[in-house]
Short mmCIF file of C-alpha atoms and ligand atoms in Angstrom, two decimals:
data_model
loop_
_atom_site.label_atom_id
_atom_site.label_comp_id
_atom_site.label_asym_id
_atom_site.label_seq_id
_atom_site.Cartn_x
_atom_site.Cartn_y
_atom_site.Cartn_z
CA UNK A 1 32.30 2.45 37.91
CA UNK A 2 32.57 0.91 34.44
CA UNK A 3 28.95 -0.41 34.68
CA UNK A 4 27.64 3.02 35.72
CA UNK A 5 29.33 4.62 32.72
CA UNK A 6 27.89 2.06 30.28
CA UNK A 7 24.40 2.46 31.77
CA UNK A 8 24.77 6.23 31.51
CA UNK A 9 25.80 6.05 27.83
CA UNK A 10 22.97 3.63 27.07
CA UNK A 11 20.42 5.92 28.71
CA UNK A 12 21.73 8.88 26.73
CA UNK A 13 21.45 6.85 23.55
CA UNK A 14 17.87 5.80 24.33
CA UNK A 15 16.90 9.37 25.27
CA UNK A 16 18.48 10.95 22.20
CA UNK A 17 16.94 8.31 19.89
CA UNK A 18 13.50 8.80 21.44
CA UNK A 19 13.86 12.60 21.20
CA UNK A 20 14.88 12.24 17.54
CA UNK A 21 11.85 10.03 16.93
CA UNK A 22 9.47 12.39 18.73
CA UNK A 23 10.96 15.36 16.82
CA UNK A 24 10.64 13.51 13.51
CA UNK A 25 7.06 12.50 14.34
CA UNK A 26 6.19 16.13 15.22
CA UNK A 27 7.80 17.34 12.00
CA UNK A 28 5.81 14.81 9.94
CA UNK A 29 2.62 15.77 11.75
CA UNK A 30 3.39 19.48 11.24
CA UNK A 31 4.00 18.81 7.55
CA UNK A 32 0.59 17.15 7.30
CA UNK A 33 -1.22 19.91 9.14
CA UNK A 34 0.51 22.51 6.95
CA UNK A 35 -0.46 20.63 3.80
CA UNK A 36 -4.09 20.27 4.96
CA UNK A 37 -4.28 24.00 5.74
CA UNK A 38 -2.99 25.11 2.34
CA UNK A 39 -4.66 22.41 0.18
CA UNK A 40 -7.65 23.45 -1.92
CA UNK A 41 -9.47 20.35 -0.67
CA UNK A 42 -10.21 22.20 2.61
CA UNK A 43 -12.98 24.17 0.86
CA UNK A 44 -14.88 21.02 -0.16
CA UNK A 45 -17.87 19.85 1.88
CA UNK A 46 -17.61 16.54 3.71
CA UNK A 47 -18.08 14.59 6.95
CA UNK A 48 -16.31 15.52 10.20
CA UNK A 49 -13.54 13.14 11.26
CA UNK A 50 -14.49 10.80 14.11
CA UNK A 51 -10.95 10.20 15.44
CA UNK A 52 -7.92 12.55 15.46
CA UNK A 53 -5.66 9.65 14.47
CA UNK A 54 -7.79 7.76 11.96
CA UNK A 55 -10.09 10.55 10.72
CA UNK A 56 -13.01 8.73 9.01
CA UNK A 57 -10.94 5.65 8.08
CA UNK A 58 -12.28 3.35 10.82
CA UNK A 59 -15.87 4.29 9.85
CA UNK A 60 -15.24 3.38 6.21
CA UNK A 61 -13.56 0.06 7.16
CA UNK A 62 -16.41 -0.97 9.44
CA UNK A 63 -19.20 0.11 7.03
CA UNK A 64 -20.48 -2.62 4.73
CA UNK A 65 -19.42 -2.28 1.07
CA UNK A 66 -19.70 1.27 -0.21
CA UNK A 67 -22.66 2.18 2.04
CA UNK A 68 -20.96 5.02 3.91
CA UNK A 69 -19.61 6.52 0.67
CA UNK A 70 -23.12 6.48 -0.80
CA UNK A 71 -24.45 8.23 2.33
CA UNK A 72 -21.81 10.94 1.96
CA UNK A 73 -22.65 11.44 -1.71
CA UNK A 74 -26.35 11.81 -0.76
CA UNK A 75 -25.45 14.38 1.89
CA UNK A 76 -22.62 16.39 0.27
CA UNK A 77 -22.88 15.76 -3.50
CA UNK A 78 -20.64 13.91 -5.97
CA UNK A 79 -17.41 15.69 -4.98
CA UNK A 80 -16.39 15.91 -1.32
CA UNK A 81 -13.53 15.45 1.11
CA UNK A 82 -13.18 13.18 4.11
CA UNK A 83 -10.53 12.72 6.79
CA UNK A 84 -7.61 10.28 6.54
CA UNK A 85 -4.77 9.53 8.99
CA UNK A 86 -3.79 12.42 11.30
CA UNK A 87 -6.83 14.40 10.18
CA UNK A 88 -5.52 14.97 6.66
CA UNK A 89 -8.04 15.63 3.84
CA UNK A 90 -8.71 13.12 1.05
CA UNK A 91 -10.62 13.82 -2.15
CA UNK A 92 -13.63 11.61 -2.82
CA UNK A 93 -15.35 12.06 -6.18
CA UNK A 94 -17.89 10.04 -8.14
CA UNK A 95 -17.34 12.26 -11.17
CA UNK A 96 -16.26 9.86 -13.96
CA UNK A 97 -14.52 12.61 -15.95
CA UNK A 98 -12.38 13.57 -12.96
CA UNK A 99 -11.58 9.90 -12.26
CA UNK A 100 -10.71 9.34 -15.91
CA UNK A 101 -8.23 12.23 -15.71
CA UNK A 102 -6.57 10.73 -12.62
CA UNK A 103 -6.33 7.23 -14.11
CA UNK A 104 -5.07 8.29 -17.54
CA UNK A 105 -2.42 10.63 -16.08
CA UNK A 106 -0.77 7.88 -14.09
CA UNK A 107 2.60 9.64 -13.80
CA UNK A 108 0.94 12.67 -12.19
CA UNK A 109 -1.19 10.51 -9.88
CA UNK A 110 0.94 7.77 -8.35
CA UNK A 111 0.57 5.37 -5.45
CA UNK A 112 1.36 7.05 -2.10
CA UNK A 113 4.82 6.31 -0.66
CA UNK A 114 3.32 4.49 2.35
CA UNK A 115 1.40 2.14 0.03
CA UNK A 116 4.57 1.58 -2.00
CA UNK A 117 6.59 0.82 1.13
CA UNK A 118 4.07 -1.87 2.12
CA UNK A 119 3.96 -3.24 -1.42
CA UNK A 120 7.74 -3.46 -1.56
CA UNK A 121 7.77 -5.37 1.75
CA UNK A 122 5.10 -7.82 0.65
CA UNK A 123 5.47 -8.31 -3.12
CA UNK A 124 8.84 -6.73 -3.87
CA UNK A 125 9.55 -4.13 -6.53
CA UNK A 126 7.52 -5.63 -9.39
CA UNK A 127 5.07 -3.96 -11.75
CA UNK A 128 2.58 -3.21 -8.94
CA UNK A 129 5.27 -1.15 -7.18
CA UNK A 130 7.21 0.73 -9.86
CA UNK A 131 6.18 4.13 -11.22
CA UNK A 132 6.88 6.38 -14.23
CA UNK A 133 9.37 5.29 -16.90
CA UNK A 134 10.23 2.08 -15.05
CA UNK A 135 6.54 1.12 -14.99
CA UNK A 136 6.13 1.85 -18.72
CA UNK A 137 9.18 -0.30 -19.48
CA UNK A 138 7.93 -3.24 -17.38
CA UNK A 139 4.42 -3.07 -18.88
CA UNK A 140 5.75 -2.88 -22.44
CA UNK A 141 7.62 -6.15 -21.98
CA UNK A 142 4.95 -7.86 -19.86
CA UNK A 143 1.79 -6.92 -21.80
CA UNK A 144 2.22 -9.56 -24.56
CA UNK A 145 2.35 -12.35 -21.95
CA UNK A 146 -1.18 -11.34 -20.88
CA UNK A 147 -2.59 -10.98 -24.42
CA UNK A 148 -5.67 -12.95 -25.59
CA UNK A 149 -3.67 -15.46 -27.65
CA UNK A 150 -1.41 -16.37 -24.73
CA UNK A 151 -4.25 -16.66 -22.25
CA UNK A 152 -6.09 -19.07 -24.58
CA UNK A 153 -3.16 -21.49 -24.27
CA UNK A 154 -3.75 -21.70 -20.51
CA UNK A 155 -7.35 -22.93 -20.62
CA UNK A 156 -6.43 -26.60 -20.07
CA UNK A 157 -4.74 -25.62 -16.78
CA UNK A 158 -7.88 -23.75 -15.69
CA UNK A 159 -10.09 -26.70 -16.63
CA UNK A 160 -7.92 -29.39 -15.04
CA UNK A 161 -7.81 -27.58 -11.69
CA UNK A 162 -11.58 -26.91 -11.79
CA UNK A 163 -12.25 -30.57 -12.45
CA UNK A 164 -9.96 -31.48 -9.59
CA UNK A 165 -11.85 -29.17 -7.21
CA UNK A 166 -15.20 -30.49 -8.41
CA UNK A 167 -14.03 -34.04 -7.69
CA UNK A 168 -12.82 -33.08 -4.21
CA UNK A 169 -16.17 -31.44 -3.46
CA UNK A 170 -18.05 -34.46 -4.83
CA UNK A 171 -16.52 -36.58 -2.06
CA UNK A 172 -17.75 -34.13 0.58
CA UNK A 173 -21.48 -34.75 0.14
CA UNK A 174 -23.37 -35.37 3.38
CA UNK A 175 -26.35 -36.98 1.67
CA UNK A 176 -27.14 -38.03 -1.88
CA UNK A 177 -27.88 -34.51 -3.10
CA UNK A 178 -26.58 -32.21 -0.37
CA UNK A 179 -23.31 -30.93 1.01
CA UNK A 180 -22.26 -28.12 3.31
CA UNK A 181 -18.94 -26.73 2.09
CA UNK A 182 -17.02 -23.65 3.15
CA UNK A 183 -16.16 -22.79 -0.45
CA UNK A 184 -13.82 -19.86 0.06
CA UNK A 185 -10.71 -21.71 1.32
CA UNK A 186 -11.16 -24.32 -1.42
CA UNK A 187 -11.47 -21.74 -4.17
CA UNK A 188 -8.43 -20.02 -2.73
CA UNK A 189 -6.44 -23.29 -2.91
CA UNK A 190 -7.59 -23.82 -6.48
CA UNK A 191 -6.53 -20.33 -7.58
CA UNK A 192 -3.15 -20.84 -5.94
CA UNK A 193 -2.68 -24.07 -7.91
CA UNK A 194 -3.74 -22.28 -11.11
CA UNK A 195 -1.48 -19.25 -10.68
CA UNK A 196 1.42 -21.57 -9.73
CA UNK A 197 1.12 -23.63 -12.92
CA UNK A 198 -0.07 -20.93 -15.32
CA UNK A 199 2.19 -18.28 -13.79
CA UNK A 200 5.48 -20.11 -13.25
CA UNK A 201 5.04 -23.76 -14.18
CA UNK A 202 5.14 -24.49 -10.44
CA UNK A 203 2.95 -27.10 -8.74
CA UNK A 204 1.70 -25.84 -5.36
CA UNK A 205 -0.49 -28.92 -4.89
CA UNK A 206 -2.73 -26.89 -2.59
CA UNK A 207 -5.80 -28.92 -3.64
CA UNK A 208 -4.14 -32.13 -2.46
CA UNK A 209 -5.57 -31.95 1.05
CA UNK A 210 -3.33 -34.77 2.29
CA UNK A 211 -0.04 -33.08 1.33
CA UNK A 212 1.61 -30.73 3.84
CA UNK A 213 1.86 -27.27 2.22
CA UNK A 214 5.10 -26.95 0.28
CA UNK A 215 7.75 -24.33 1.04
CA UNK A 216 6.55 -21.69 -1.42
CA UNK A 217 2.94 -22.19 -0.31
CA UNK A 218 3.99 -21.55 3.32
CA UNK A 219 6.05 -18.49 2.38
CA UNK A 220 3.16 -17.13 0.38
CA UNK A 221 0.73 -17.67 3.29
CA UNK A 222 3.04 -15.64 5.58
CA UNK A 223 3.21 -12.82 3.02
CA UNK A 224 -0.48 -12.84 2.43
CA UNK A 225 -1.52 -12.86 6.09
CA UNK A 226 1.01 -10.06 6.79
CA UNK A 227 -0.64 -7.95 4.08
CA UNK A 228 -4.06 -8.48 5.72
CA UNK A 229 -3.08 -7.40 9.25
CA UNK A 230 -4.28 -3.99 10.36
CA UNK A 231 -2.11 -2.87 13.28
CA UNK A 232 -0.60 0.45 14.23
CA UNK A 233 3.18 -0.28 14.15
CA UNK A 234 3.32 -1.33 10.47
CA UNK A 235 1.21 1.73 9.61
CA UNK A 236 3.58 4.03 11.51
CA UNK A 237 6.58 2.35 9.89
CA UNK A 238 5.08 3.07 6.48
CA UNK A 239 4.75 6.75 7.45
CA UNK A 240 7.94 7.28 9.41
CA UNK A 241 11.01 5.63 7.83
CA UNK A 242 13.02 6.12 11.06
CA UNK A 243 10.78 3.61 12.82
CA UNK A 244 11.61 0.89 10.34
CA UNK A 245 14.67 -0.19 12.29
CA UNK A 246 12.48 -1.27 15.22
CA UNK A 247 12.53 -5.08 14.95
CA UNK A 248 9.22 -6.92 15.00
CA UNK A 249 8.04 -10.49 14.72
CA UNK A 250 6.05 -9.55 11.61
CA UNK A 251 9.17 -8.15 9.90
CA UNK A 252 11.22 -11.22 10.78
CA UNK A 253 8.55 -13.51 9.30
CA UNK A 254 8.28 -11.38 6.14
CA UNK A 255 12.08 -11.39 5.72
CA UNK A 256 12.21 -15.19 6.04
CA UNK A 257 9.30 -15.62 3.59
CA UNK A 258 10.97 -13.20 1.16
CA UNK A 259 14.19 -15.21 1.30
CA UNK A 260 12.29 -18.42 0.49
CA UNK A 261 10.40 -16.74 -2.35
CA UNK A 262 13.64 -15.26 -3.71
CA UNK A 263 15.41 -18.62 -3.63
CA UNK A 264 12.56 -20.58 -5.26
CA UNK A 265 11.87 -17.68 -7.68
CA UNK A 266 15.53 -17.75 -8.82
CA UNK A 267 15.24 -21.47 -9.48
CA UNK A 268 12.01 -20.93 -11.48
CA UNK A 269 13.67 -18.14 -13.45
CA UNK A 270 16.66 -20.34 -14.13
CA UNK A 271 14.32 -23.13 -15.37
CA UNK A 272 12.36 -20.70 -17.58
CA UNK A 273 15.58 -19.41 -19.18
CA UNK A 274 16.90 -22.93 -19.70
CA UNK A 275 13.58 -23.90 -21.38
CA UNK A 276 13.84 -20.95 -23.79
CA UNK A 277 17.44 -21.78 -24.65
CA UNK A 278 16.70 -25.47 -25.19
CA UNK A 279 13.67 -24.66 -27.38
CA UNK A 280 15.98 -22.42 -29.39
CA UNK A 281 18.62 -25.02 -29.90
CA UNK A 282 15.88 -27.52 -30.81
CA UNK A 283 14.83 -25.12 -33.56
CA UNK A 284 18.49 -24.50 -34.44
CA UNK A 285 17.73 -20.78 -34.65
CA UNK A 286 20.28 -18.13 -33.77
CA UNK A 287 17.95 -15.41 -32.63
CA UNK A 288 14.50 -15.00 -31.11
CA UNK A 289 11.85 -12.90 -32.81
CA UNK A 290 9.38 -11.48 -30.30
CA UNK A 291 6.49 -12.14 -32.68
CA UNK A 292 7.38 -15.79 -33.25
CA UNK A 293 7.58 -16.76 -29.59
CA UNK A 294 5.34 -19.42 -28.15
CA UNK A 295 5.20 -20.55 -24.57
CA UNK A 296 2.78 -21.20 -21.80
CA UNK A 297 3.41 -19.95 -18.28
CA UNK A 298 3.57 -16.21 -17.69
CA UNK A 299 7.15 -16.30 -16.38
CA UNK A 300 8.31 -18.30 -19.41
CA UNK A 301 6.60 -15.83 -21.74
CA UNK A 302 8.11 -12.92 -19.90
CA UNK A 303 11.59 -14.43 -20.11
CA UNK A 304 11.13 -15.11 -23.82
CA UNK A 305 9.84 -11.61 -24.50
CA UNK A 306 12.73 -10.18 -22.50
CA UNK A 307 15.29 -12.24 -24.43
CA UNK A 308 13.80 -11.36 -27.84
CA UNK A 309 16.39 -9.82 -30.11
CA UNK A 310 13.97 -7.14 -31.34
CA UNK A 311 13.89 -5.61 -27.83
CA UNK A 312 16.82 -3.16 -27.45
CA UNK A 313 19.31 -4.09 -24.72
CA UNK A 314 18.56 -0.96 -22.67
CA UNK A 315 14.83 -1.78 -22.56
CA UNK A 316 15.18 -5.28 -21.17
CA UNK A 317 14.28 -6.19 -17.62
CA UNK A 318 17.05 -7.22 -15.24
CA UNK A 319 16.84 -10.67 -13.60
CA UNK A 320 15.91 -8.86 -10.40
CA UNK A 321 12.96 -7.14 -12.13
CA UNK A 322 11.73 -10.43 -13.64
CA UNK A 323 12.08 -12.13 -10.26
CA UNK A 324 10.01 -9.43 -8.55
CA UNK A 325 7.04 -10.40 -10.74
CA UNK A 326 6.76 -13.85 -9.07
CA UNK A 327 5.33 -12.60 -5.73
CA UNK A 328 3.54 -9.80 -7.63
CA UNK A 329 1.51 -12.25 -9.75
CA UNK A 330 0.92 -14.46 -6.71
CA UNK A 331 -0.49 -11.70 -4.55
CA UNK A 332 -2.27 -9.73 -7.28
CA UNK A 333 -3.81 -12.72 -9.04
CA UNK A 334 -4.64 -15.16 -6.28
CA UNK A 335 -7.18 -13.94 -3.72
CA UNK A 336 -8.79 -11.50 -6.20
CA UNK A 337 -9.88 -14.27 -8.56
CA UNK A 338 -10.94 -16.68 -5.81
CA UNK A 339 -13.00 -13.95 -4.13
CA UNK A 340 -14.73 -13.19 -7.43
CA UNK A 341 -15.79 -16.84 -7.78
CA UNK A 342 -16.89 -17.03 -4.14
CA UNK A 343 -19.14 -14.00 -4.70
CA UNK A 344 -20.55 -15.57 -7.87
CA UNK A 345 -21.56 -18.69 -5.93
CA UNK A 346 -23.09 -16.53 -3.18
CA UNK A 347 -25.08 -14.43 -5.66
CA UNK A 348 -26.31 -17.57 -7.46
CA UNK A 349 -27.34 -19.22 -4.18
CA UNK A 350 -29.61 -16.25 -3.47
CA UNK A 351 -31.20 -16.45 -6.93
CA UNK A 352 -32.15 -20.04 -7.90
CA UNK A 353 -33.99 -18.69 -10.99
CA UNK A 354 -30.74 -17.21 -12.36
CA UNK A 355 -28.91 -20.39 -11.40
CA UNK A 356 -31.37 -22.51 -13.41
CA UNK A 357 -31.11 -20.25 -16.46
CA UNK A 358 -27.31 -20.37 -16.35
CA UNK A 359 -27.29 -24.13 -15.86
CA UNK A 360 -29.56 -24.59 -18.88
CA UNK A 361 -27.20 -22.56 -21.05
CA UNK A 362 -24.10 -24.39 -19.81
CA UNK A 363 -25.68 -27.78 -20.44
CA UNK A 364 -25.96 -26.94 -24.14
CA UNK A 365 -22.17 -27.40 -24.29
CA UNK A 366 -21.25 -30.96 -25.19
CA UNK A 367 -18.01 -31.23 -23.22
CA UNK A 368 -16.62 -30.17 -19.85
CA UNK A 369 -13.49 -28.79 -21.51
CA UNK A 370 -14.79 -26.65 -24.40
CA UNK A 371 -12.73 -24.35 -26.60
CA UNK A 372 -12.58 -20.61 -25.99
CA UNK A 373 -14.88 -20.06 -28.97
CA UNK A 374 -17.52 -22.31 -27.42
CA UNK A 375 -17.21 -20.44 -24.13
CA UNK A 376 -17.46 -17.03 -25.76
CA UNK A 377 -20.71 -18.13 -27.41
CA UNK A 378 -22.46 -18.34 -24.00
CA UNK A 379 -24.07 -14.92 -23.51
CA UNK A 380 -25.79 -15.62 -20.20
CA UNK A 381 -22.56 -16.91 -18.65
CA UNK A 382 -20.88 -13.69 -19.76
CA UNK A 383 -23.70 -11.60 -18.27
CA UNK A 384 -23.43 -13.47 -14.93
CA UNK A 385 -19.65 -12.94 -14.85
CA UNK A 386 -20.01 -9.22 -15.63
CA UNK A 387 -22.78 -8.77 -13.08
CA UNK A 388 -20.80 -10.50 -10.30
CA UNK A 389 -17.70 -8.43 -11.02
CA UNK A 390 -19.84 -5.27 -11.04
CA UNK A 391 -21.71 -5.85 -7.80
CA UNK A 392 -18.92 -7.62 -5.90
CA UNK A 393 -15.68 -6.06 -7.15
CA UNK A 394 -12.92 -7.91 -5.20
CA UNK A 395 -10.78 -4.73 -4.96
CA UNK A 396 -13.31 -2.17 -3.66
CA UNK A 397 -11.11 0.94 -3.87
CA UNK A 398 -7.61 2.23 -4.39
CA UNK A 399 -5.76 5.47 -3.77
CA UNK A 400 -3.45 7.87 -5.59
CA UNK A 401 -1.46 10.93 -4.60
CA UNK A 402 -1.08 14.08 -6.74
CA UNK A 403 2.54 14.60 -7.83
CA UNK A 404 1.84 18.20 -8.91
CA UNK A 405 -0.78 20.97 -8.64
CA UNK A 406 -3.57 20.33 -11.14
CA UNK A 407 -7.23 20.91 -11.98
CA UNK A 408 -9.45 17.87 -12.53
CA UNK A 409 -12.13 18.45 -15.18
CA UNK A 410 -15.64 17.44 -14.06
CA UNK A 411 -18.88 16.38 -15.74
CA UNK A 412 -21.03 17.70 -12.93
CA UNK A 413 -20.26 21.14 -11.44
CA UNK A 414 -20.17 21.05 -7.64
CA UNK A 415 -20.67 23.54 -4.82
CA UNK A 416 -18.01 24.11 -2.16
CA UNK A 417 -18.81 24.67 1.50
CA UNK A 418 -18.98 28.44 0.96
CA UNK A 419 -21.70 28.05 -1.70
CA UNK A 420 -19.40 28.72 -4.69
CA UNK A 421 -20.04 26.55 -7.79
CA UNK A 422 -16.93 25.03 -9.48
CA UNK A 423 -16.33 23.47 -12.91
CA UNK A 424 -13.09 21.78 -11.93
CA UNK A 425 -11.48 20.33 -8.78
CA UNK A 426 -8.35 22.22 -7.72
CA UNK A 427 -5.68 19.77 -6.62
CA UNK A 428 -2.51 20.61 -4.68
CA UNK A 429 0.65 18.49 -4.95
CA UNK A 430 0.49 15.84 -2.21
CA UNK A 431 -3.34 15.60 -2.09
CA UNK A 432 -4.59 12.01 -1.70
CA UNK A 433 -7.35 10.93 -4.10
CA UNK A 434 -9.60 8.02 -3.23
CA UNK A 435 -10.72 5.92 -6.24
CA UNK A 436 -14.18 4.52 -5.36
CA UNK A 437 -14.23 1.35 -7.50
CA UNK A 438 -17.21 -0.34 -5.82
CA UNK A 439 -19.22 2.86 -5.34
CA UNK A 440 -18.98 3.64 -9.09
CA UNK A 441 -19.92 0.04 -9.96
CA UNK A 442 -23.02 0.37 -7.73
CA UNK A 443 -23.95 3.96 -8.49
CA UNK A 444 -27.68 4.44 -9.15
CA UNK A 445 -26.89 7.57 -11.17
CA UNK A 446 -24.90 5.38 -13.58
CA UNK A 447 -26.59 1.97 -13.47
CA UNK A 448 -30.20 2.89 -12.69
CA UNK A 449 -32.40 2.46 -9.62
CA UNK A 450 -31.78 -1.31 -9.42
CA UNK A 451 -27.99 -0.78 -9.26
CA UNK A 452 -27.69 -2.65 -5.94
CA UNK A 453 -29.48 -5.74 -7.28
CA UNK A 454 -27.89 -8.78 -8.91
CA UNK A 455 -29.47 -8.70 -12.35
CA UNK A 456 -27.46 -10.25 -15.23
CA UNK A 457 -30.23 -9.25 -17.67
CA UNK A 458 -29.18 -5.58 -17.34
CA UNK A 459 -26.26 -6.36 -19.68
CA UNK A 460 -28.65 -6.80 -22.62
CA UNK A 461 -29.13 -3.02 -22.69
CA UNK A 462 -27.02 -0.74 -20.53
CA UNK A 463 -27.87 2.85 -19.57
CA UNK A 464 -26.00 5.48 -21.63
CA UNK A 465 -24.13 6.75 -18.53
CA UNK A 466 -22.18 3.48 -18.20
CA UNK A 467 -20.13 4.39 -21.28
CA UNK A 468 -18.50 7.17 -19.20
CA UNK A 469 -17.01 4.75 -16.65
CA UNK A 470 -13.22 4.84 -17.18
CA UNK A 471 -12.63 1.10 -16.74
CA UNK A 472 -10.45 -1.12 -18.96
CA UNK A 473 -13.19 -3.78 -19.23
CA UNK A 474 -16.99 -3.94 -19.44
CA UNK A 475 -17.85 -0.36 -18.38
CA UNK A 476 -16.66 -1.40 -14.93
CA UNK A 477 -14.07 -0.01 -12.54
CA UNK A 478 -13.34 -3.55 -11.26
CA UNK A 479 -9.98 -3.83 -13.07
CA UNK A 480 -9.38 -0.06 -13.01
CA UNK A 481 -8.49 1.88 -16.17
CA UNK A 482 -5.62 3.75 -17.81
CA UNK A 483 -1.99 2.65 -17.97
CA UNK A 484 -2.20 1.07 -14.49
CA UNK A 485 -5.26 -1.05 -15.16
CA UNK A 486 -5.02 -4.70 -14.09
CA UNK A 487 -2.63 -6.50 -16.43
CA UNK A 488 -4.18 -9.86 -15.51
CA UNK A 489 -7.83 -9.12 -16.30
CA UNK A 490 -8.07 -11.46 -19.31
CA UNK A 491 -6.30 -14.19 -17.36
CA UNK A 492 -8.76 -13.84 -14.53
CA UNK A 493 -11.85 -13.68 -16.77
CA UNK A 494 -10.88 -16.79 -18.72
CA UNK A 495 -10.05 -18.63 -15.49
CA UNK A 496 -13.42 -17.54 -14.14
CA UNK A 497 -15.49 -18.85 -17.08
CA UNK A 498 -13.47 -22.05 -17.33
CA UNK A 499 -14.29 -22.72 -13.68
CA UNK A 500 -18.01 -22.69 -14.14
CA UNK A 501 -18.24 -25.49 -16.67
CA UNK A 502 -16.95 -28.58 -14.88
CA UNK A 503 -19.34 -27.85 -11.99
CA UNK A 504 -22.41 -27.58 -14.15
CA UNK A 505 -21.32 -30.48 -16.29
CA UNK A 506 -21.63 -32.68 -13.22
CA UNK A 507 -25.11 -33.67 -14.39
C1 HEM B 601 -10.99 -10.80 -10.41
C2 HEM B 601 -9.67 -10.73 -10.41
C3 HEM B 601 -8.86 -9.47 -10.36
C4 HEM B 601 -9.22 -8.21 -9.98
C5 HEM B 601 -10.59 -7.73 -9.49
C6 HEM B 601 -8.06 -7.36 -10.14
C7 HEM B 601 -8.06 -6.00 -9.89
C8 HEM B 601 -6.96 -5.18 -10.03
C9 HEM B 601 -6.95 -3.76 -9.76
C10 HEM B 601 -8.13 -2.94 -9.25
C11 HEM B 601 -5.70 -3.31 -10.01
C12 HEM B 601 -5.18 -1.88 -9.84
C13 HEM B 601 -4.63 -1.70 -8.44
C14 HEM B 601 -4.07 -0.30 -8.22
O1 HEM B 601 -3.36 0.22 -9.08
O2 HEM B 601 -4.32 0.27 -7.16
C15 HEM B 601 -4.90 -4.44 -10.46
C16 HEM B 601 -3.58 -4.37 -10.83
C17 HEM B 601 -2.83 -5.47 -11.17
N1 HEM B 601 -3.27 -6.77 -11.30
FE1 HEM B 601 -5.16 -7.43 -11.06
N2 HEM B 601 -7.01 -8.11 -10.58
C18 HEM B 601 -7.44 -9.41 -10.75
C19 HEM B 601 -6.71 -10.48 -11.21
C20 HEM B 601 -5.39 -10.43 -11.55
C21 HEM B 601 -4.60 -11.56 -12.03
C22 HEM B 601 -5.16 -12.97 -12.28
C23 HEM B 601 -3.32 -11.12 -12.19
C24 HEM B 601 -2.07 -11.86 -12.67
C25 HEM B 601 -2.01 -13.08 -13.06
C26 HEM B 601 -3.30 -9.71 -11.83
C27 HEM B 601 -2.19 -8.92 -11.86
C28 HEM B 601 -2.19 -7.57 -11.63
C29 HEM B 601 -1.00 -6.73 -11.71
C30 HEM B 601 0.41 -7.22 -12.03
C31 HEM B 601 -1.40 -5.42 -11.43
C32 HEM B 601 -0.53 -4.17 -11.44
C33 HEM B 601 -0.65 -3.50 -12.80
C34 HEM B 601 0.11 -2.18 -12.91
O3 HEM B 601 0.22 -1.46 -11.91
O4 HEM B 601 0.56 -1.89 -14.02
N3 HEM B 601 -4.56 -9.33 -11.46
N4 HEM B 601 -5.70 -5.57 -10.48
#
């Protein structure tokens, strides 16, 4: 009797929970359909969705690079719409003026809540995650740590890890002059070592092949592989908060990795604070001037900047905020930089003539650890770096959502599907806007007819249209633009050029 009652109650619970979930799902779906029907995007031309669930998303994921986007632009013009999840409309525009408006009005065009949920799970609530006033506050305190002067002080770390990798690779030769090396995992290990030391004064020792990966390395691998998985439950959880209570193996692993990162991060933060305090007492100073601070790793600099007496109390970051930057820097600065170098090696392998020219320039440098000034004086190296980051941008796209109704100004008027010409794109609150980083970097309209070719010489004289690209660096979208542009772009560029020398110096 008692068992029957318990079973009955359990069944009721399961049924009512499932009904609540189905009702919530229907409501969310209804909300989407309603938004799609009333959004101005519905009048734009564009491809038909190929799946009711994924719209055109699977097509774009399986297409190589920005090929499908370029096809759409050829067919429908520079401004169009395509289908996202549950058949919703997304704006796609190659118009640099419209994109500039979106990027410079970062409070009106924020990351979608689903993206933020995933970011919070993987990297925590650091500068990649926060929006609005909180984002401005975090950037204000963090920007100096990524300034040119600070990054210069890190070059010996970049060089020492490059030399280490070169020496590891030297032992892998299969004959006197040849080797077959899968470079990507090695470059990934090297970047992890670099970001560990330069970011937090932490030694990952990833390049020491004989060591078993340390605790933080393992936690980071779990986080990183979780962020790469494309499966339906995590996607639904991002959309429907009610589903988040459903336990999963992935969630358990992420929770455990987060705990490890939190524990080690707290220790690193504690060490960074202790170092600042001891450097203060060594100087016998009573207060810290922001301008007079010197330090090396990013976390140390951030802690110093945050403790500076010329920053008002109410503008400082909490320990929790500072801690959230540890996984943020790891995830944002690790694979991106190693992918960029992998692409550079690939591009150079396909063009031995460019390789020879670059090698000749690098061999004019007398040492394998030159100063920044010596590096900056290498124009062909700079052109190769720019060209790789143009043609093979490691982050090919991103997305924003409109926080209010708006009109995006355009350079090129466009025609809607009813034949009406428009001089601005009408945006409704909640419309998703795709930012086509790679497609802009490879656009023939901007870069000329050889836009898809690897040609470092193009940087000697760029087409006029490139000056319209709203990127923070080099007329490129690679590091994005506006207040949410990549904070680590100088770090990554200097790491990138420092990497090339030890390899070429191996005469
Ligand atoms: C080639 C290397 C890199 C590329 C291509 C790259 C690209 C990008 C892009 C496209 C964004 C904007 C993402 C979005 O808002 O949707 C971004 C943001 C960011 N990146 Fe990088 N990044 C690189 C290296 C780094 C490094 C080395 C670090 C740190 C050490 C870093 C830290 C960040 C952070 C913290 C943000 C968030 C900035 C904000 O929202 O205010 N990145 N990066």
